[in-house]
PDB file of C-alpha atoms in Angstrom:
ATOM      1  CA  LYS A   1      16.096 -31.735 -39.273  1.00  0.00           C
ATOM      2  CA  GLN A   2      13.645 -30.181 -41.571  1.00  0.00           C
ATOM      3  CA  GLU A   3      10.435 -32.125 -42.164  1.00  0.00           C
ATOM      4  CA  VAL A   4       7.598 -31.782 -44.695  1.00  0.00           C
ATOM      5  CA  THR A   5       4.243 -33.422 -44.011  1.00  0.00           C
ATOM      6  CA  GLN A   6       1.464 -33.685 -46.535  1.00  0.00           C
ATOM      7  CA  ILE A   7      -2.094 -34.389 -45.537  1.00  0.00           C
ATOM      8  CA  PRO A   8      -4.070 -36.263 -46.550  1.00  0.00           C
ATOM      9  CA  ALA A   9      -1.834 -39.087 -47.749  1.00  0.00           C
ATOM     10  CA  ALA A  10      -4.563 -40.211 -50.160  1.00  0.00           C
ATOM     11  CA  LEU A  11      -7.867 -38.737 -51.458  1.00  0.00           C
ATOM     12  CA  SER A  12     -10.552 -40.194 -53.610  1.00  0.00           C
ATOM     13  CA  VAL A  13     -13.325 -37.842 -54.794  1.00  0.00           C
ATOM     14  CA  PRO A  14     -16.001 -37.548 -57.540  1.00  0.00           C
ATOM     15  CA  GLU A  15     -15.454 -35.307 -60.445  1.00  0.00           C
ATOM     16  CA  GLY A  16     -16.339 -31.680 -59.978  1.00  0.00           C
ATOM     17  CA  GLU A  17     -15.296 -31.289 -56.339  1.00  0.00           C
ATOM     18  CA  ASN A  18     -13.095 -28.498 -55.093  1.00  0.00           C
ATOM     19  CA  LEU A  19     -10.135 -29.858 -53.233  1.00  0.00           C
ATOM     20  CA  VAL A  20      -7.609 -28.676 -50.771  1.00  0.00           C
ATOM     21  CA  LEU A  21      -4.243 -30.385 -50.278  1.00  0.00           C
ATOM     22  CA  ASN A  22      -2.115 -29.425 -47.300  1.00  0.00           C
ATOM     23  CA  CYS A  23       1.654 -29.183 -46.882  1.00  0.00           C
ATOM     24  CA  SER A  24       3.278 -28.402 -43.503  1.00  0.00           C
ATOM     25  CA  PHE A  25       6.956 -27.636 -42.918  1.00  0.00           C
ATOM     26  CA  THR A  26       9.163 -26.922 -39.980  1.00  0.00           C
ATOM     27  CA  ASP A  27      11.507 -24.297 -41.562  1.00  0.00           C
ATOM     28  CA  SER A  28       9.889 -20.865 -41.450  1.00  0.00           C
ATOM     29  CA  ALA A  29      12.896 -19.368 -43.153  1.00  0.00           C
ATOM     30  CA  ILE A  30      12.113 -20.894 -46.499  1.00  0.00           C
ATOM     31  CA  TYR A  31      12.489 -18.571 -49.530  1.00  0.00           C
ATOM     32  CA  ASN A  32      10.187 -20.456 -51.908  1.00  0.00           C
ATOM     33  CA  LEU A  33       7.962 -23.520 -52.141  1.00  0.00           C
ATOM     34  CA  GLN A  34       7.095 -25.646 -55.158  1.00  0.00           C
ATOM     35  CA  TRP A  35       4.183 -27.883 -55.883  1.00  0.00           C
ATOM     36  CA  PHE A  36       4.655 -30.761 -58.274  1.00  0.00           C
ATOM     37  CA  ARG A  37       2.501 -33.352 -59.933  1.00  0.00           C
ATOM     38  CA  GLN A  38       3.701 -36.899 -60.534  1.00  0.00           C
ATOM     39  CA  ASP A  39       1.940 -39.492 -62.621  1.00  0.00           C
ATOM     40  CA  PRO A  40       2.596 -43.199 -61.941  1.00  0.00           C
ATOM     41  CA  GLY A  41       6.077 -44.184 -63.007  1.00  0.00           C
ATOM     42  CA  LYS A  42       6.782 -40.759 -64.411  1.00  0.00           C
ATOM     43  CA  GLY A  43       8.918 -37.787 -63.521  1.00  0.00           C
ATOM     44  CA  LEU A  44       7.738 -34.608 -61.727  1.00  0.00           C
ATOM     45  CA  THR A  45       5.888 -31.746 -63.370  1.00  0.00           C
ATOM     46  CA  SER A  46       6.218 -28.327 -61.765  1.00  0.00           C
ATOM     47  CA  LEU A  47       2.851 -26.815 -61.168  1.00  0.00           C
ATOM     48  CA  LEU A  48       3.503 -23.693 -59.153  1.00  0.00           C
ATOM     49  CA  LEU A  49       6.339 -21.841 -57.422  1.00  0.00           C
ATOM     50  CA  ILE A  50       5.586 -19.460 -54.614  1.00  0.00           C
ATOM     51  CA  GLN A  51       8.303 -17.107 -53.520  1.00  0.00           C
ATOM     52  CA  SER A  52       8.522 -16.179 -49.801  1.00  0.00           C
ATOM     53  CA  SER A  53       7.391 -12.592 -50.646  1.00  0.00           C
ATOM     54  CA  GLN A  54       4.201 -13.900 -52.151  1.00  0.00           C
ATOM     55  CA  ARG A  55       1.124 -15.280 -50.451  1.00  0.00           C
ATOM     56  CA  GLU A  56      -0.569 -16.892 -53.511  1.00  0.00           C
ATOM     57  CA  GLN A  57       0.037 -18.132 -57.010  1.00  0.00           C
ATOM     58  CA  THR A  58      -2.524 -19.182 -59.517  1.00  0.00           C
ATOM     59  CA  SER A  59      -2.383 -21.244 -62.706  1.00  0.00           C
ATOM     60  CA  GLY A  60      -5.688 -22.182 -64.330  1.00  0.00           C
ATOM     61  CA  ARG A  61      -7.702 -24.222 -61.812  1.00  0.00           C
ATOM     62  CA  LEU A  62      -4.884 -24.396 -59.404  1.00  0.00           C
ATOM     63  CA  ASN A  63      -4.212 -21.943 -56.569  1.00  0.00           C
ATOM     64  CA  ALA A  64      -1.404 -22.296 -54.040  1.00  0.00           C
ATOM     65  CA  SER A  65      -0.984 -20.310 -50.874  1.00  0.00           C
ATOM     66  CA  LEU A  66       2.031 -19.890 -48.584  1.00  0.00           C
ATOM     67  CA  ASP A  67       1.995 -18.907 -44.819  1.00  0.00           C
ATOM     68  CA  LYS A  68       5.538 -19.008 -43.579  1.00  0.00           C
ATOM     69  CA  SER A  69       4.724 -17.983 -40.066  1.00  0.00           C
ATOM     70  CA  SER A  70       2.440 -20.989 -39.558  1.00  0.00           C
ATOM     71  CA  GLY A  71       4.573 -23.306 -41.723  1.00  0.00           C
ATOM     72  CA  ARG A  72       1.818 -24.190 -44.119  1.00  0.00           C
ATOM     73  CA  SER A  73       1.100 -24.241 -47.841  1.00  0.00           C
ATOM     74  CA  THR A  74      -2.136 -25.298 -49.503  1.00  0.00           C
ATOM     75  CA  LEU A  75      -2.895 -26.333 -53.001  1.00  0.00           C
ATOM     76  CA  TYR A  76      -6.458 -25.663 -54.042  1.00  0.00           C
ATOM     77  CA  ILE A  77      -7.843 -27.515 -57.100  1.00  0.00           C
ATOM     78  CA  ALA A  78     -11.063 -26.200 -58.450  1.00  0.00           C
ATOM     79  CA  ALA A  79     -13.655 -28.369 -60.250  1.00  0.00           C
ATOM     80  CA  SER A  80     -11.558 -31.476 -60.193  1.00  0.00           C
ATOM     81  CA  GLN A  81     -11.381 -33.701 -63.311  1.00  0.00           C
ATOM     82  CA  PRO A  82     -10.314 -37.321 -63.726  1.00  0.00           C
ATOM     83  CA  GLY A  83      -7.182 -36.026 -65.496  1.00  0.00           C
ATOM     84  CA  ASP A  84      -6.185 -34.486 -62.169  1.00  0.00           C
ATOM     85  CA  SER A  85      -5.572 -37.993 -60.772  1.00  0.00           C
ATOM     86  CA  ALA A  86      -1.897 -38.133 -59.762  1.00  0.00           C
ATOM     87  CA  THR A  87       0.377 -37.716 -56.742  1.00  0.00           C
ATOM     88  CA  TYR A  88       0.899 -34.136 -55.638  1.00  0.00           C
ATOM     89  CA  LEU A  89       4.156 -33.260 -53.881  1.00  0.00           C
ATOM     90  CA  CYS A  90       5.316 -30.050 -52.172  1.00  0.00           C
ATOM     91  CA  ALA A  91       8.980 -29.218 -51.758  1.00  0.00           C
ATOM     92  CA  PHE A  92      11.200 -26.333 -50.587  1.00  0.00           C
ATOM     93  CA  PRO A  93      14.928 -25.590 -50.714  1.00  0.00           C
ATOM     94  CA  ALA A  94      16.842 -26.555 -47.524  1.00  0.00           C
ATOM     95  CA  ASN A  95      19.249 -24.557 -45.399  1.00  0.00           C
ATOM     96  CA  ASN A  96      20.350 -21.873 -47.746  1.00  0.00           C
ATOM     97  CA  THR A  97      20.936 -24.311 -50.630  1.00  0.00           C
ATOM     98  CA  ASP A  98      18.878 -25.185 -53.605  1.00  0.00           C
ATOM     99  CA  LYS A  99      18.404 -28.869 -52.749  1.00  0.00           C
ATOM    100  CA  LEU A 100      14.761 -29.618 -52.389  1.00  0.00           C
ATOM    101  CA  ILE A 101      13.163 -31.280 -49.364  1.00  0.00           C
ATOM    102  CA  PHE A 102      10.063 -33.205 -50.407  1.00  0.00           C
ATOM    103  CA  GLY A 103       6.998 -34.359 -48.592  1.00  0.00           C
ATOM    104  CA  THR A 104       5.674 -37.887 -49.230  1.00  0.00           C
ATOM    105  CA  GLY A 105       2.875 -36.626 -51.385  1.00  0.00           C
ATOM    106  CA  THR A 106      -0.892 -36.812 -51.552  1.00  0.00           C
ATOM    107  CA  ARG A 107      -2.203 -39.425 -53.965  1.00  0.00           C
ATOM    108  CA  LEU A 108      -5.385 -38.064 -55.575  1.00  0.00           C
ATOM    109  CA  GLN A 109      -7.917 -40.068 -57.531  1.00  0.00           C
ATOM    110  CA  VAL A 110     -10.832 -38.249 -59.220  1.00  0.00           C
ATOM    111  CA  PHE A 111     -13.452 -40.611 -60.431  1.00  0.00           C
ATOM    112  CA  PRO A 112     -16.123 -39.744 -63.149  1.00  0.00           C
TER     113      PRO A 112
ATOM    114  CA  ASP B   1      12.639 -25.686 -75.230  1.00  0.00           C
ATOM    115  CA  THR B   2      12.702 -29.497 -75.108  1.00  0.00           C
ATOM    116  CA  GLY B   3      12.779 -29.871 -71.376  1.00  0.00           C
ATOM    117  CA  VAL B   4      15.041 -32.141 -69.299  1.00  0.00           C
ATOM    118  CA  SER B   5      15.807 -35.510 -70.857  1.00  0.00           C
ATOM    119  CA  GLN B   6      17.192 -38.689 -69.280  1.00  0.00           C
ATOM    120  CA  ASP B   7      18.649 -41.813 -70.718  1.00  0.00           C
ATOM    121  CA  PRO B   8      17.855 -44.673 -70.455  1.00  0.00           C
ATOM    122  CA  ARG B   9      14.327 -44.568 -69.112  1.00  0.00           C
ATOM    123  CA  HIS B  10      14.610 -48.042 -67.686  1.00  0.00           C
ATOM    124  CA  LYS B  11      17.634 -50.184 -66.655  1.00  0.00           C
ATOM    125  CA  ILE B  12      17.588 -53.687 -65.397  1.00  0.00           C
ATOM    126  CA  THR B  13      20.937 -55.036 -64.196  1.00  0.00           C
ATOM    127  CA  LYS B  14      22.397 -57.826 -62.080  1.00  0.00           C
ATOM    128  CA  ARG B  15      23.855 -57.150 -58.679  1.00  0.00           C
ATOM    129  CA  GLY B  16      27.515 -56.128 -58.890  1.00  0.00           C
ATOM    130  CA  GLN B  17      27.338 -54.637 -62.296  1.00  0.00           C
ATOM    131  CA  ASN B  18      28.109 -50.956 -63.057  1.00  0.00           C
ATOM    132  CA  VAL B  19      25.481 -48.633 -64.539  1.00  0.00           C
ATOM    133  CA  THR B  20      25.612 -45.166 -65.949  1.00  0.00           C
ATOM    134  CA  PHE B  21      22.723 -42.706 -66.444  1.00  0.00           C
ATOM    135  CA  ARG B  22      22.713 -39.530 -68.515  1.00  0.00           C
ATOM    136  CA  CYS B  23      20.855 -36.295 -68.000  1.00  0.00           C
ATOM    137  CA  ASP B  24      20.565 -33.383 -70.460  1.00  0.00           C
ATOM    138  CA  PRO B  25      19.203 -30.299 -68.855  1.00  0.00           C
ATOM    139  CA  ILE B  26      17.234 -27.378 -70.297  1.00  0.00           C
ATOM    140  CA  SER B  27      19.891 -25.666 -72.427  1.00  0.00           C
ATOM    141  CA  GLU B  28      20.216 -22.348 -70.689  1.00  0.00           C
ATOM    142  CA  HIS B  29      20.119 -23.777 -67.157  1.00  0.00           C
ATOM    143  CA  ASN B  30      23.342 -23.544 -65.143  1.00  0.00           C
ATOM    144  CA  ARG B  31      22.225 -25.830 -62.257  1.00  0.00           C
ATOM    145  CA  LEU B  32      21.747 -29.550 -62.460  1.00  0.00           C
ATOM    146  CA  TYR B  33      20.395 -31.799 -59.691  1.00  0.00           C
ATOM    147  CA  TRP B  34      20.122 -35.522 -59.074  1.00  0.00           C
ATOM    148  CA  TYR B  35      17.492 -37.077 -56.784  1.00  0.00           C
ATOM    149  CA  ARG B  36      16.560 -40.669 -56.016  1.00  0.00           C
ATOM    150  CA  GLN B  37      12.948 -41.787 -55.323  1.00  0.00           C
ATOM    151  CA  THR B  38      11.800 -45.072 -53.870  1.00  0.00           C
ATOM    152  CA  LEU B  39       8.286 -46.362 -54.101  1.00  0.00           C
ATOM    153  CA  GLY B  40       5.788 -44.304 -52.002  1.00  0.00           C
ATOM    154  CA  GLN B  41       8.299 -41.725 -51.006  1.00  0.00           C
ATOM    155  CA  GLY B  42       9.189 -38.248 -52.104  1.00  0.00           C
ATOM    156  CA  PRO B  43      12.522 -37.762 -53.977  1.00  0.00           C
ATOM    157  CA  GLU B  44      15.678 -37.457 -51.912  1.00  0.00           C
ATOM    158  CA  PHE B  45      18.500 -35.163 -52.940  1.00  0.00           C
ATOM    159  CA  LEU B  46      21.791 -36.768 -54.097  1.00  0.00           C
ATOM    160  CA  THR B  47      23.983 -34.080 -55.599  1.00  0.00           C
ATOM    161  CA  TYR B  48      23.996 -30.869 -57.605  1.00  0.00           C
ATOM    162  CA  PHE B  49      26.169 -28.872 -59.928  1.00  0.00           C
ATOM    163  CA  GLN B  50      26.544 -25.266 -60.923  1.00  0.00           C
ATOM    164  CA  ASN B  51      28.042 -25.388 -64.353  1.00  0.00           C
ATOM    165  CA  GLU B  52      30.782 -28.001 -64.113  1.00  0.00           C
ATOM    166  CA  ALA B  53      31.317 -27.601 -60.326  1.00  0.00           C
ATOM    167  CA  GLN B  54      29.763 -30.172 -58.005  1.00  0.00           C
ATOM    168  CA  LEU B  55      28.617 -28.007 -55.158  1.00  0.00           C
ATOM    169  CA  GLU B  56      27.054 -30.497 -52.709  1.00  0.00           C
ATOM    170  CA  LYS B  57      26.823 -34.202 -52.218  1.00  0.00           C
ATOM    171  CA  SER B  58      24.332 -36.070 -49.924  1.00  0.00           C
ATOM    172  CA  ARG B  59      25.429 -38.619 -47.395  1.00  0.00           C
ATOM    173  CA  LEU B  60      23.198 -40.941 -49.436  1.00  0.00           C
ATOM    174  CA  LEU B  61      25.819 -40.801 -52.151  1.00  0.00           C
ATOM    175  CA  SER B  62      28.157 -43.567 -51.078  1.00  0.00           C
ATOM    176  CA  ASP B  63      31.606 -44.131 -52.560  1.00  0.00           C
ATOM    177  CA  ARG B  64      29.976 -46.321 -55.178  1.00  0.00           C
ATOM    178  CA  PHE B  65      28.204 -43.347 -56.672  1.00  0.00           C
ATOM    179  CA  SER B  66      29.936 -40.687 -58.822  1.00  0.00           C
ATOM    180  CA  ALA B  67      28.481 -37.864 -60.805  1.00  0.00           C
ATOM    181  CA  GLU B  68      30.046 -35.591 -63.411  1.00  0.00           C
ATOM    182  CA  ARG B  69      29.147 -32.681 -65.487  1.00  0.00           C
ATOM    183  CA  PRO B  70      32.328 -32.254 -67.606  1.00  0.00           C
ATOM    184  CA  LYS B  71      31.502 -29.293 -69.712  1.00  0.00           C
ATOM    185  CA  GLY B  72      28.654 -27.806 -67.653  1.00  0.00           C
ATOM    186  CA  SER B  73      26.034 -29.246 -70.062  1.00  0.00           C
ATOM    187  CA  PHE B  74      24.933 -32.851 -69.612  1.00  0.00           C
ATOM    188  CA  SER B  75      25.626 -34.948 -66.595  1.00  0.00           C
ATOM    189  CA  THR B  76      26.308 -38.594 -65.872  1.00  0.00           C
ATOM    190  CA  LEU B  77      25.550 -40.567 -62.680  1.00  0.00           C
ATOM    191  CA  GLU B  78      27.457 -43.855 -62.362  1.00  0.00           C
ATOM    192  CA  ILE B  79      26.786 -46.536 -59.852  1.00  0.00           C
ATOM    193  CA  GLN B  80      29.459 -49.081 -59.315  1.00  0.00           C
ATOM    194  CA  ARG B  81      28.922 -52.599 -57.924  1.00  0.00           C
ATOM    195  CA  THR B  82      25.156 -52.163 -57.854  1.00  0.00           C
ATOM    196  CA  GLU B  83      23.153 -53.544 -54.876  1.00  0.00           C
ATOM    197  CA  GLN B  84      19.494 -54.454 -54.661  1.00  0.00           C
ATOM    198  CA  GLY B  85      19.048 -51.448 -52.374  1.00  0.00           C
ATOM    199  CA  ASP B  86      19.993 -49.169 -55.260  1.00  0.00           C
ATOM    200  CA  SER B  87      16.799 -50.067 -57.072  1.00  0.00           C
ATOM    201  CA  ALA B  88      14.870 -46.769 -57.445  1.00  0.00           C
ATOM    202  CA  MET B  89      13.886 -44.007 -59.818  1.00  0.00           C
ATOM    203  CA  TYR B  90      16.763 -41.590 -60.457  1.00  0.00           C
ATOM    204  CA  LEU B  91      15.546 -38.153 -61.275  1.00  0.00           C
ATOM    205  CA  CYS B  92      17.405 -35.285 -62.807  1.00  0.00           C
ATOM    206  CA  ALA B  93      16.347 -31.641 -62.559  1.00  0.00           C
ATOM    207  CA  SER B  94      17.661 -28.327 -63.752  1.00  0.00           C
ATOM    208  CA  SER B  95      17.303 -24.677 -62.982  1.00  0.00           C
ATOM    209  CA  SER B  96      18.610 -21.290 -63.831  1.00  0.00           C
ATOM    210  CA  GLY B  97      19.945 -20.789 -60.348  1.00  0.00           C
ATOM    211  CA  GLY B  98      22.104 -18.395 -58.512  1.00  0.00           C
ATOM    212  CA  PHE B  99      21.964 -16.583 -55.234  1.00  0.00           C
ATOM    213  CA  GLY B 100      20.390 -13.544 -56.778  1.00  0.00           C
ATOM    214  CA  ARG B 101      17.633 -15.640 -58.142  1.00  0.00           C
ATOM    215  CA  ARG B 102      17.140 -17.777 -55.101  1.00  0.00           C
ATOM    216  CA  GLY B 103      13.441 -17.018 -54.657  1.00  0.00           C
ATOM    217  CA  ARG B 104      12.716 -17.700 -58.290  1.00  0.00           C
ATOM    218  CA  ASN B 105      14.836 -20.832 -58.618  1.00  0.00           C
ATOM    219  CA  GLU B 106      12.187 -23.207 -60.106  1.00  0.00           C
ATOM    220  CA  GLN B 107      13.459 -26.653 -60.750  1.00  0.00           C
ATOM    221  CA  PHE B 108      12.289 -28.606 -63.717  1.00  0.00           C
ATOM    222  CA  PHE B 109      12.479 -32.461 -63.717  1.00  0.00           C
ATOM    223  CA  GLY B 110      13.107 -35.064 -66.371  1.00  0.00           C
ATOM    224  CA  PRO B 111      11.210 -38.289 -66.848  1.00  0.00           C
ATOM    225  CA  GLY B 112      13.574 -40.273 -64.675  1.00  0.00           C
ATOM    226  CA  THR B 113      15.545 -43.543 -65.009  1.00  0.00           C
ATOM    227  CA  ARG B 114      14.016 -46.488 -63.294  1.00  0.00           C
ATOM    228  CA  LEU B 115      16.741 -48.845 -62.101  1.00  0.00           C
ATOM    229  CA  THR B 116      15.996 -52.502 -61.139  1.00  0.00           C
ATOM    230  CA  VAL B 117      18.849 -54.520 -59.579  1.00  0.00           C
ATOM    231  CA  LEU B 118      18.255 -58.216 -59.620  1.00  0.00           C
TER     232      LEU B 118
END
């Protein structure tokens, strides 16, 4: 059974800190990995998609890396802001299908 | 591009009633997915369509659940004889999928329908 683990489960930091969120997975054959943001009671917003042929993707203050051999992806958030407060989820397609397997997320709070 | 939309956003029903949710995907997307999310958990896959064909159903989708995408555009998810355990957020996503695009198959999610079964 494929599993996705996100560490830490929760994180509370002051504004301005650089953050690293971790995602570990057991399937080294994944062909992409997506990072999402979810605000309380809301749907998911896609942040970044990394294809298996890529090692990094960047969007603004966000940078995601993918290391298939070690089964890890990291999401780096630079200069965090209170507006970054949300739950961050990683997910990848399972078993040659497009259905996504999700981690349980990292709940981030950035305080002023 | 108006994004994925879902209706209703909230539904409160009594145990035993039937409910139906609607999802309108991004217009040019041929794949449509349904997921369910309970509090504190990541979403879990329920089913997905390519155009009007339902390609896969999760074991989570009991006989009380049915999904359709009649013309390959919008989709409906119906739950019959609702139970309190059905209370969750039901999320819809779409993508421009296909085996040739697998690595680039980014899924975009709607705002979800929150179901509460009393």
